[in-house]
Coordinates of C-alpha atoms and ligand atoms in Angstrom, one line a residue:
M30 CA 63.6 69.5 49.6
P31 CA 64.6 70.5 52.8
T32 CA 61.2 71.6 54.9
P33 CA 60.8 75.0 55.1
S34 CA 60.5 76.6 58.2
S35 CA 56.7 77.5 59.5
C36 CA 54.6 81.4 58.8
E37 CA 52.1 82.3 57.4
F38 CA 50.4 84.3 55.0
N39 CA 46.7 84.5 54.2
L40 CA 47.0 87.0 51.1
P41 CA 43.6 86.9 48.6
E42 CA 45.0 84.9 44.8
R43 CA 46.5 86.6 43.0
P44 CA 46.9 87.3 39.2
E45 CA 50.8 86.4 37.8
T46 CA 53.2 89.4 37.4
P47 CA 54.2 90.0 33.7
D48 CA 57.4 89.2 33.3
V49 CA 60.1 93.0 33.9
A50 CA 63.3 92.7 31.8
G51 CA 63.9 89.6 32.5
A52 CA 63.6 89.5 35.7
Y53 CA 61.2 87.2 35.3
P54 CA 61.5 85.1 32.8
R55 CA 59.7 81.8 31.7
L56 CA 61.3 78.3 30.3
T57 CA 61.6 76.8 27.2
E58 CA 60.0 72.7 27.9
E59 CA 63.4 71.9 26.6
Q60 CA 65.1 74.0 29.3
I61 CA 62.6 71.9 31.7
M62 CA 63.3 68.8 30.5
L63 CA 66.9 69.1 31.2
L64 CA 65.8 70.8 35.0
S65 CA 63.8 67.2 35.3
R66 CA 66.9 65.3 34.7
Y67 CA 67.9 66.5 37.6
G68 CA 65.1 67.1 39.9
M69 CA 62.2 65.8 41.0
G70 CA 58.0 66.6 40.4
K71 CA 56.4 67.6 43.1
H72 CA 53.2 68.4 44.8
V73 CA 52.0 71.6 47.4
A74 CA 49.1 71.9 48.5
E75 CA 47.2 75.1 48.8
H76 CA 48.6 78.1 50.9
A77 CA 51.7 75.4 51.7
L78 CA 54.5 76.7 51.9
L79 CA 57.9 75.8 49.2
F80 CA 60.8 78.8 51.2
C81 CA 60.9 81.0 53.6
E82 CA 62.3 84.2 54.2
G83 CA 65.5 83.1 57.2
D84 CA 66.3 79.8 55.4
R85 CA 69.0 78.6 54.0
D86 CA 70.0 75.2 51.3
C87 CA 66.5 75.9 49.5
D88 CA 65.8 74.2 46.1
F89 CA 65.6 75.7 42.8
F90 CA 61.8 75.2 41.7
V91 CA 60.4 75.2 39.0
V92 CA 56.0 75.8 38.9
L93 CA 55.1 73.6 36.4
D94 CA 51.1 74.0 37.5
G95 CA 49.8 76.3 39.5
T96 CA 50.9 79.9 40.5
V97 CA 52.9 80.5 43.7
A98 CA 52.8 84.1 45.6
V99 CA 56.7 85.8 46.9
V100 CA 55.6 87.5 49.1
H101 CA 58.4 89.6 51.8
E102 CA 56.6 90.1 56.2
A103 CA 56.5 94.2 56.0
D104 CA 56.0 95.1 59.3
G105 CA 53.6 92.5 60.2
E106 CA 51.9 92.4 57.1
P107 CA 52.4 90.1 53.9
M108 CA 53.7 92.4 50.7
L109 CA 53.6 90.2 47.7
I110 CA 57.2 90.5 45.9
A111 CA 56.2 88.9 42.3
V112 CA 53.1 86.1 41.1
H113 CA 55.1 82.8 39.1
G114 CA 53.1 81.0 37.1
P115 CA 54.1 77.8 35.2
R116 CA 57.4 78.0 33.5
R117 CA 58.9 81.0 35.7
F118 CA 60.5 79.6 38.5
L119 CA 61.4 80.4 42.4
G120 CA 64.7 82.2 44.2
D121 CA 66.9 84.7 43.6
V122 CA 71.2 84.6 44.1
S123 CA 71.3 83.3 48.0
L124 CA 70.3 80.8 46.6
L125 CA 73.5 80.2 44.4
T126 CA 75.7 81.7 47.3
N127 CA 74.8 79.8 49.8
Q128 CA 73.3 82.4 52.1
T129 CA 69.4 83.1 52.9
V130 CA 66.5 83.5 51.4
Y131 CA 65.1 87.3 52.0
S132 CA 61.0 86.2 50.9
T133 CA 58.3 84.0 51.3
A134 CA 57.2 81.3 48.9
V135 CA 53.4 80.3 48.6
A136 CA 50.9 77.6 46.6
Q137 CA 48.3 80.4 46.2
R138 CA 46.0 76.5 45.3
D139 CA 47.1 72.9 44.3
V140 CA 50.5 73.8 42.3
E141 CA 52.6 71.3 40.2
V142 CA 56.2 72.3 41.3
L143 CA 59.9 70.6 39.9
A144 CA 62.2 70.4 42.6
V145 CA 66.1 70.2 42.2
P146 CA 68.6 70.4 44.7
V147 CA 71.4 73.1 44.2
D148 CA 74.3 71.0 42.8
R149 CA 72.2 69.5 41.1
L150 CA 71.1 72.8 39.5
R151 CA 74.7 73.4 38.7
E152 CA 75.6 70.4 37.3
A153 CA 72.5 70.4 34.6
V154 CA 73.7 74.3 34.2
S155 CA 76.7 73.4 33.1
E156 CA 75.4 70.9 30.3
D157 CA 73.5 74.5 29.6
P158 CA 75.3 78.0 29.5
E159 CA 72.7 79.6 27.7
L160 CA 69.9 78.6 30.1
G161 CA 72.7 79.2 33.0
D162 CA 73.0 82.4 32.9
L163 CA 69.6 83.3 31.4
I164 CA 69.0 81.5 35.8
L165 CA 71.9 84.0 37.1
R166 CA 71.1 86.9 35.3
A167 CA 66.9 86.6 36.6
F168 CA 68.8 86.1 40.0
I169 CA 70.7 89.4 40.0
L170 CA 67.7 91.0 38.7
R171 CA 65.2 90.2 41.0
R172 CA 67.8 91.3 44.4
S173 CA 67.4 94.9 42.7
L174 CA 64.0 94.7 41.7
Q175 CA 64.0 93.3 46.5
A176 CA 65.6 96.2 47.0
G177 CA 63.2 98.3 45.4
V178 CA 60.5 97.6 46.5
G179 CA 61.6 97.5 50.5
A180 CA 61.5 93.6 51.4
G181 CA 65.1 92.6 53.1
L182 CA 65.4 93.4 56.8
R183 CA 64.9 96.3 58.0
I184 CA 67.4 99.2 59.8
I185 CA 65.5 101.6 62.4
G186 CA 67.5 104.3 63.7
S187 CA 69.1 108.1 63.6
R188 CA 71.1 109.4 60.6
F189 CA 72.9 110.8 63.3
S190 CA 74.4 107.5 64.9
A191 CA 78.1 106.7 63.9
D192 CA 76.6 102.5 64.3
S193 CA 73.1 103.3 62.2
R194 CA 75.9 104.3 59.6
R195 CA 77.9 101.8 59.5
L196 CA 75.3 99.3 60.0
R197 CA 73.3 100.1 56.4
D198 CA 76.4 101.2 54.7
F199 CA 77.7 96.9 55.8
V200 CA 74.2 95.7 54.2
S201 CA 74.6 98.2 51.4
R202 CA 78.0 96.2 50.8
N203 CA 76.9 93.0 51.0
R204 CA 74.1 94.1 48.4
I205 CA 71.1 92.8 50.8
P206 CA 67.8 93.9 50.7
H207 CA 66.9 96.1 53.3
R208 CA 65.0 99.1 53.7
W209 CA 66.5 102.6 55.7
I210 CA 63.9 104.2 58.7
D211 CA 65.5 107.3 59.6
L212 CA 64.0 108.2 63.5
E213 CA 63.8 111.7 62.7
E214 CA 62.6 112.0 59.4
D215 CA 60.5 108.4 59.1
R216 CA 56.7 109.0 61.5
E217 CA 56.6 105.1 60.9
A218 CA 59.1 103.8 63.0
E219 CA 58.2 104.8 66.5
G220 CA 55.2 102.2 65.5
I221 CA 57.5 99.3 65.2
L222 CA 59.4 100.1 67.8
R223 CA 56.5 100.8 69.9
R224 CA 55.3 98.0 68.9
L225 CA 57.7 95.4 68.6
G226 CA 59.2 97.4 73.0
I227 CA 62.4 98.5 71.4
G228 CA 62.8 102.1 73.5
P229 CA 64.4 105.2 71.3
E230 CA 67.8 104.9 73.0
E231 CA 68.1 100.6 72.5
T232 CA 68.7 101.9 68.3
P233 CA 69.9 101.5 65.7
V234 CA 68.0 97.6 65.3
V235 CA 68.2 95.4 62.5
I236 CA 64.6 94.0 61.7
W237 CA 64.8 90.2 60.4
K238 CA 62.6 88.1 59.3
G239 CA 59.5 91.1 59.8
R240 CA 59.9 90.2 63.8
N241 CA 63.4 89.3 64.4
V242 CA 65.6 92.1 66.7
L243 CA 69.2 92.3 66.5
R244 CA 70.1 96.2 68.5
N245 CA 73.4 97.4 67.6
P246 CA 74.7 94.3 65.9
S247 CA 78.2 94.4 64.9
N248 CA 78.7 93.8 61.2
G249 CA 79.9 89.7 62.6
E250 CA 76.9 89.2 64.6
L251 CA 74.1 90.4 62.0
A252 CA 76.3 89.0 59.3
G253 CA 75.9 85.4 61.8
A254 CA 72.4 86.3 62.6
I255 CA 71.5 86.4 58.4
G256 CA 73.7 83.6 57.2
L257 CA 76.1 86.5 56.0
R258 CA 78.9 84.0 57.6
A259 CA 80.2 81.2 57.0
M260 CA 83.4 80.0 59.3
P261 CA 87.0 79.4 57.8
E262 CA 86.8 75.7 57.8
R263 CA 90.2 74.8 60.0
R264 CA 91.6 72.5 57.4
A265 CA 94.9 73.7 55.4
H266 CA 94.7 74.9 52.5
D267 CA 96.4 75.5 48.5
M268 CA 95.7 79.0 48.4
A269 CA 94.1 82.0 51.3
V270 CA 93.3 85.0 49.0
V271 CA 92.4 88.1 51.3
G272 CA 90.0 90.7 50.1
A273 CA 86.8 89.6 47.6
G274 CA 87.4 92.7 45.2
P275 CA 88.3 91.2 41.6
A276 CA 91.4 90.8 42.2
G277 CA 90.6 88.2 44.7
L278 CA 88.1 87.3 43.7
A279 CA 90.1 86.4 39.9
A280 CA 92.3 84.8 42.3
A281 CA 89.5 82.5 43.9
V282 CA 88.4 81.3 40.4
Y283 CA 91.5 81.1 38.4
G284 CA 92.6 79.4 41.6
A285 CA 89.7 77.8 42.6
S286 CA 89.6 76.5 38.7
E287 CA 92.9 75.1 38.2
G288 CA 92.2 72.6 41.6
L289 CA 94.0 74.7 44.4
S290 CA 92.2 74.3 47.1
T291 CA 91.1 78.1 47.7
V292 CA 89.5 79.9 50.8
V293 CA 88.3 83.8 50.5
V294 CA 88.1 86.4 53.3
D295 CA 87.1 89.9 53.5
A296 CA 86.8 92.8 56.4
V297 CA 83.2 93.9 54.7
A298 CA 81.7 92.4 51.2
T299 CA 82.4 90.8 48.3
G300 CA 83.2 92.7 44.5
G301 CA 84.8 95.3 47.1
Q302 CA 86.0 99.0 45.9
A303 CA 84.3 98.2 42.5
A304 CA 80.7 96.5 44.1
T305 CA 80.3 100.6 45.2
S306 CA 80.6 101.5 40.4
T307 CA 77.6 101.5 39.2
Q308 CA 78.7 101.6 36.1
I309 CA 82.1 99.4 35.0
E310 CA 82.2 101.1 31.4
N311 CA 85.8 99.8 30.7
Y312 CA 85.8 96.4 31.7
L313 CA 86.3 94.1 28.7
G314 CA 83.5 92.5 27.0
F315 CA 80.5 94.5 28.2
P316 CA 80.4 96.9 25.4
A317 CA 76.9 98.6 27.4
G318 CA 78.7 98.6 30.7
I319 CA 78.2 96.3 33.7
S320 CA 76.7 97.1 37.3
G321 CA 79.9 96.5 39.9
A322 CA 77.4 94.6 42.3
E323 CA 76.4 92.3 39.0
L324 CA 80.2 91.7 38.3
A325 CA 81.0 90.8 42.2
D326 CA 78.0 88.3 42.2
R327 CA 78.4 86.4 39.1
A328 CA 82.5 86.4 40.2
V329 CA 81.5 84.7 43.7
V330 CA 79.2 83.2 41.9
Q331 CA 81.3 81.7 39.4
A332 CA 84.4 81.4 42.0
R333 CA 81.4 79.0 44.5
K334 CA 81.1 77.0 41.2
F335 CA 84.4 75.5 41.0
G336 CA 84.5 75.0 45.0
A337 CA 86.1 77.9 46.5
S338 CA 84.8 78.5 50.3
F339 CA 83.9 82.5 51.4
S340 CA 84.2 83.2 54.8
V341 CA 82.6 87.2 55.6
P342 CA 83.1 89.2 56.9
G343 CA 86.4 88.3 58.3
E344 CA 89.1 91.0 58.7
A345 CA 92.4 90.0 57.9
R346 CA 94.2 91.1 61.4
S347 CA 98.1 89.4 61.0
L348 CA 100.6 87.1 59.3
G349 CA 102.5 84.0 60.9
M350 CA 104.4 81.5 59.5
V351 CA 103.4 77.9 61.5
D352 CA 105.0 74.7 60.8
G353 CA 105.8 75.7 57.0
Y354 CA 102.4 76.7 56.9
N355 CA 101.3 80.4 55.9
V356 CA 98.8 81.7 58.8
V357 CA 96.8 84.6 58.6
R358 CA 95.0 84.6 61.8
L359 CA 91.4 87.4 61.2
G360 CA 90.1 89.7 63.9
G361 CA 87.4 86.8 65.7
G362 CA 90.7 84.6 66.8
E363 CA 89.7 82.6 63.5
E364 CA 93.1 81.4 61.6
L365 CA 93.5 80.4 58.0
T366 CA 95.9 78.2 56.9
A367 CA 97.3 77.7 54.1
H368 CA 100.4 77.1 51.6
A369 CA 100.4 80.7 49.6
V370 CA 98.2 83.1 51.0
I371 CA 96.9 86.1 48.5
L372 CA 97.2 90.0 50.1
A373 CA 94.5 91.2 47.3
M374 CA 92.6 94.2 50.3
G375 CA 92.9 97.1 47.6
V376 CA 92.7 100.5 48.9
S377 CA 89.3 102.6 50.4
Y378 CA 88.8 106.2 49.8
R379 CA 90.9 109.4 51.5
R380 CA 88.7 111.5 54.3
L381 CA 88.9 115.0 54.0
D382 CA 90.6 117.2 57.0
V383 CA 87.9 120.5 56.4
P384 CA 86.0 121.5 59.4
G385 CA 82.8 120.0 60.2
L386 CA 83.6 117.0 58.8
D387 CA 83.2 115.3 61.9
R388 CA 80.2 116.5 63.0
L389 CA 78.4 116.0 59.7
E390 CA 80.5 112.3 58.2
P391 CA 77.5 110.5 60.3
A392 CA 74.5 111.5 58.0
S393 CA 75.7 114.0 55.7
V394 CA 78.9 111.9 54.3
Y395 CA 79.7 109.1 51.8
Y396 CA 82.7 107.9 50.0
A397 CA 80.8 105.8 47.1
A398 CA 77.2 106.6 45.0
T399 CA 76.0 103.4 45.1
E400 CA 71.5 103.0 44.2
N401 CA 71.5 103.7 48.1
E402 CA 73.2 106.8 48.6
A403 CA 71.0 107.7 45.3
R404 CA 67.8 107.2 46.4
L405 CA 69.0 109.2 50.0
C406 CA 69.7 112.5 48.7
K407 CA 66.7 111.9 45.4
G408 CA 65.5 115.8 44.7
D409 CA 68.5 117.2 46.4
P410 CA 71.5 119.2 45.9
V411 CA 75.2 117.2 46.2
T412 CA 78.2 118.2 45.9
I413 CA 81.2 115.5 45.0
I414 CA 85.0 116.2 45.2
G415 CA 87.3 114.1 42.8
G416 CA 88.6 114.1 39.3
G417 CA 89.0 110.9 39.0
N418 CA 86.8 108.5 36.7
S419 CA 84.6 107.1 40.7
A420 CA 84.4 110.8 41.2
G421 CA 82.9 111.4 37.2
Q422 CA 80.8 108.1 37.1
A423 CA 79.2 109.7 40.7
A424 CA 78.7 112.6 39.0
V425 CA 76.8 110.9 35.9
F426 CA 74.4 108.4 37.8
L427 CA 73.0 110.9 40.9
A428 CA 72.6 113.5 37.7
R429 CA 69.7 111.8 37.6
Q430 CA 68.2 111.9 41.1
A431 CA 70.1 115.0 42.1
A432 CA 68.1 118.7 41.6
A433 CA 71.5 119.9 41.5
V434 CA 75.7 118.7 41.2
N435 CA 78.8 120.1 41.7
L436 CA 82.1 118.6 40.7
V437 CA 84.4 119.9 42.3
I438 CA 88.2 119.5 41.3
R439 CA 92.0 121.6 42.2
H440 CA 93.1 121.6 39.2
G441 CA 91.8 123.2 35.8
D442 CA 91.3 119.8 33.2
L443 CA 88.8 118.3 33.7
Y444 CA 90.2 115.8 31.5
R445 CA 93.6 114.8 33.3
D446 CA 91.9 112.0 35.6
M447 CA 89.5 110.8 34.6
S448 CA 88.8 108.8 31.6
R449 CA 87.3 111.0 28.2
Y450 CA 84.8 108.9 27.4
L451 CA 83.3 110.2 31.2
A452 CA 85.2 113.7 31.0
D453 CA 83.2 114.0 28.2
R454 CA 79.8 112.6 29.4
V455 CA 80.1 114.8 32.5
S456 CA 80.6 118.0 30.7
R457 CA 77.6 117.1 28.5
T458 CA 75.2 116.3 31.7
P459 CA 73.6 119.4 32.0
R460 CA 72.4 118.9 35.8
V461 CA 76.4 118.7 36.6
Q462 CA 78.5 121.8 36.9
V463 CA 82.1 121.4 37.5
W464 CA 84.0 124.3 39.7
R465 CA 86.9 124.0 38.3
N466 CA 90.5 125.5 40.5
C467 CA 88.4 124.9 43.7
E468 CA 88.2 123.5 46.3
V469 CA 86.2 122.1 49.5
R470 CA 87.4 124.7 52.7
E471 CA 84.0 124.0 54.6
L472 CA 81.5 122.0 55.8
V473 CA 77.3 124.1 56.8
G474 CA 75.2 123.2 59.0
S475 CA 74.6 121.9 62.5
A476 CA 73.3 118.3 62.3
K477 CA 72.9 117.2 58.6
L478 CA 74.7 119.5 55.7
S479 CA 73.4 122.2 54.2
G480 CA 76.1 123.4 52.0
V481 CA 80.4 123.7 52.0
V482 CA 82.5 127.3 51.2
V483 CA 83.5 126.8 47.8
R484 CA 86.9 128.5 47.5
D485 CA 88.5 129.4 44.2
L486 CA 92.0 128.9 44.6
R487 CA 93.4 131.4 41.9
S488 CA 91.4 134.5 43.1
G489 CA 91.0 132.8 47.1
E490 CA 87.3 134.2 46.3
D491 CA 84.8 132.0 48.8
R492 CA 81.2 130.6 48.0
P493 CA 78.6 129.0 50.1
L494 CA 76.9 126.3 47.7
E495 CA 74.1 124.6 48.6
A496 CA 74.8 121.0 49.7
T497 CA 72.5 118.4 52.2
A498 CA 75.0 115.2 50.7
L499 CA 79.0 115.7 49.7
F500 CA 81.3 113.1 47.8
V501 CA 84.6 112.3 48.8
L502 CA 86.3 110.7 46.4
I503 CA 89.8 112.1 46.3
G504 CA 92.4 108.7 45.8
S505 CA 92.9 105.9 48.5
T506 CA 95.1 104.2 50.9
P507 CA 96.3 101.2 51.2
H508 CA 94.5 99.2 53.3
T509 CA 98.2 97.7 54.8
A510 CA 98.1 99.3 58.6
W511 CA 98.3 95.3 59.8
L512 CA 101.6 94.3 57.6
R513 CA 103.8 96.8 58.8
G514 CA 107.1 95.0 60.1
Q515 CA 105.6 91.8 58.5
I516 CA 105.9 92.6 54.5
P517 CA 108.1 94.8 52.9
L518 CA 105.8 97.8 52.0
D519 CA 106.7 101.1 50.3
D520 CA 106.5 104.9 51.1
K521 CA 103.1 104.6 50.6
G522 CA 102.0 101.8 51.8
F523 CA 101.3 99.6 48.7
V524 CA 102.8 96.2 49.4
R525 CA 106.3 96.1 47.2
T526 CA 107.1 92.7 45.1
G527 CA 109.4 90.4 43.1
S528 CA 111.0 88.1 45.8
A529 CA 114.8 88.5 45.2
R530 CA 113.9 84.2 45.5
E531 CA 115.2 82.9 41.8
A532 CA 112.0 82.0 40.2
A533 CA 109.7 83.7 41.9
G534 CA 106.7 85.9 39.8
M535 CA 106.7 89.5 40.1
Y536 CA 103.6 89.2 42.2
E537 CA 105.7 87.5 45.2
T538 CA 106.4 89.4 47.7
C539 CA 110.0 88.8 48.9
R540 CA 107.8 86.3 52.3
P541 CA 107.9 83.2 50.3
G542 CA 104.5 82.2 49.1
V543 CA 103.1 85.7 49.9
F544 CA 101.5 86.9 47.0
A545 CA 100.0 90.4 46.4
V546 CA 98.1 92.0 43.3
G547 CA 95.6 94.7 42.3
D548 CA 95.1 97.9 44.1
V549 CA 96.9 96.8 47.6
R550 CA 100.1 96.2 45.1
S551 CA 103.2 99.0 44.7
G552 CA 103.6 99.8 40.7
S553 CA 99.4 98.8 39.9
V554 CA 98.1 100.0 37.3
K555 CA 94.8 100.7 39.5
R556 CA 91.2 99.5 37.2
V557 CA 89.6 96.6 37.3
A558 CA 90.6 94.6 34.2
S559 CA 94.9 95.1 36.1
A560 CA 93.4 94.0 39.2
V561 CA 91.6 90.4 37.6
G562 CA 94.8 90.0 35.4
E563 CA 97.1 90.1 38.2
G564 CA 95.0 87.4 40.8
A565 CA 94.9 85.3 37.4
I566 CA 98.1 85.3 37.1
A567 CA 99.3 85.0 40.9
V568 CA 97.7 82.4 40.0
R569 CA 100.5 80.6 37.8
Q570 CA 102.7 82.2 39.7
V571 CA 101.9 79.8 43.1
H572 CA 101.4 76.9 40.7
D573 CA 105.3 76.9 40.6
F574 CA 105.9 78.1 44.4
L575 CA 104.2 74.9 44.9
A576 CA 105.6 73.4 42.9
T577 CA 109.4 74.6 43.8
A578 CA 108.8 73.7 47.7
G579 CA 107.1 70.6 46.7
R580 CA 104.3 71.5 47.6
R581 CA 101.4 69.6 45.6
Ligands
LIG620 C1 83.3 104.4 43.0 C2 83.6 103.7 41.8 C3 84.2 103.4 41.1 C4 84.8 103.3 39.5 N1 84.8 102.6 38.8 C5 86.4 102.0 37.8 C6 85.9 102.2 36.1 O1 84.5 102.0 35.9 N2 86.7 101.0 35.8 C7 87.6 100.7 36.7 O2 88.4 100.8 35.5 N3 88.2 100.5 37.7 C8 86.8 101.5 38.2 N4 87.5 101.6 39.6 C9 88.4 101.6 40.3 C10 88.2 99.7 40.2 O3 87.0 99.7 41.2 C11 89.6 99.6 41.3 O4 90.9 99.9 40.9 C12 89.8 97.9 41.7 O5 88.3 97.0 42.2 C13 90.5 97.3 42.5 O6 90.5 95.8 42.5 P1 90.8 95.3 43.5 O7 90.0 93.7 44.1 O8 92.8 95.3 44.3 O9 90.7 96.2 45.0 P2 89.3 96.2 45.8 O10 88.0 96.4 45.1 O11 89.7 97.6 46.8 O12 89.1 95.3 46.6 C14 89.6 94.8 47.7 C15 88.7 94.1 49.2 O13 89.8 93.6 49.8 C16 89.5 93.8 51.4 N5 90.0 94.4 52.1 C17 90.7 95.7 52.9 N6 91.3 94.4 53.9 C18 90.9 93.9 54.2 C19 91.4 93.1 55.5 N7 92.6 93.7 56.9 N8 90.8 91.6 55.5 C20 90.6 91.4 54.2 N9 89.3 91.7 53.9 C21 89.8 93.0 52.9 C22 88.1 95.0 50.8 O14 87.1 95.1 52.5 C23 87.4 94.8 49.7 O15 86.6 94.1 49.6 C24 86.0 102.2 40.8 C25 86.2 102.2 41.6 C26 85.1 103.0 42.6 C27 86.0 103.4 44.2

């Protein structure tokens, strides 16, 4: 059992926290018997730590006797997250994704635990997949509970700063529990900064483990500090995957499970666009829907289980060829060398071109509607632009917390570009008003959005709408600027596939061993299921390429 780094907590003893929606399940005697074959019983003295916020490679602990408090250090004070008693287990999803933990576990009294190293846990759950699913589901739920109570990192900065926005986006895309403290509005901001000796001009800052301060770190620096980033290995791989959205994750799961040494890089976070979707309802096998974040976390755990390695953030900047290998060069100067490369960079949402956007974008304009954005505009009126599924999902989701939702579409038929089930739901949601044949012409407000000007395209009449947040969900552009001149792209910048090489598969580009899948591929269907399907099929074609080229 790795020794936890030192930290002290003096908390009065608390009763066990009730199970919340399956986040704190109790294992059966049989499940504990199975796990005990893979771990060791341990005695932990009263007030001793089992792991500490910031630790990595922690064991998986099951409480056998006594109770363990899981706490978080919030601005100098310990904050209780949960107390676990006999047959409950500790930890969250970071245990399985090789990241640092965002909480500390303290024995309330002398405690007996079962400590199972994570590699051994993987073996144990392969014997009992139901147990594996129980643990994974609880871990994923715990992450969102942690985020809800404000555990994890603190980001302090002005809502008008582009760097504050960048850092908030980065941590929320990576599903890192955090709390955003706005220098302009939160009274406690000044007190925290004073206590830590930070001037307001040094913000945005990220506070980590309650007291470690990172002043306006780059995404890479932050990822390095919190153990998110693993440097890519220098050896040559069978397959390098660029982009960890559904297409790239599917390629990683199928490639690694079929014995290909696989490395995945993503410029921002695993999960891609799908991870920003609050509820995906049209993915096979999930009749009640699944959140994009959960789908992504499950896929990452699955790919890692089969041996795929991840390097995030890592942005591909160029593609070359050295000694017969494809080489992907990353922003930080690192290189990925592989026989085959799968391009799965997806797309990002288009920006608006209207007066007021540059001024108001950092504080009030969003390109996705996740829990995070919903929290920021709770009780406020919001406007959404777009007529596709992402706009429809955002409207239904934001209507739960916003005072009013105005959905602006340029044409007259809500059903034209939106799935029928979603358009029905939008029409039935009382707080959503659809403005058909309209477009947003101007954003109003000095530093923060106060409203938008909407033009009726048939009458030419302008009308002001109150709005404190604007969600722009109006189509996409592919992430292929870095490939221009290296790989054929279509007139909109999507990667062309279907090589002329004999026996090449439909996802291979004209460059041998380089494949493209998912939203970034010219002619693809822009859906989670099709991205996953293409990622999986491309792996078959990678096998064929390796065999034909005599590489395996
Ligand atoms: C809000 C929202 C809701 C949606 N809801 C649904 C739904 O309900 N059902 C459905 O079927 N579809 C839905 N979609 C569409 C679906 O998410 C996409 O079709 C799918 O994610 C495409 O997967 P992908 O892997 O091809 O690309 P993406 O998901 O776009 O992933 C691409 C990844 O590549 C990374 N990347 C980009 N450039 C580089 C680079 N140079 N180097 C390294 N990494 C890079 C990006 O950071 C990103 O993580 C939704 C999309 C959004 C935005």
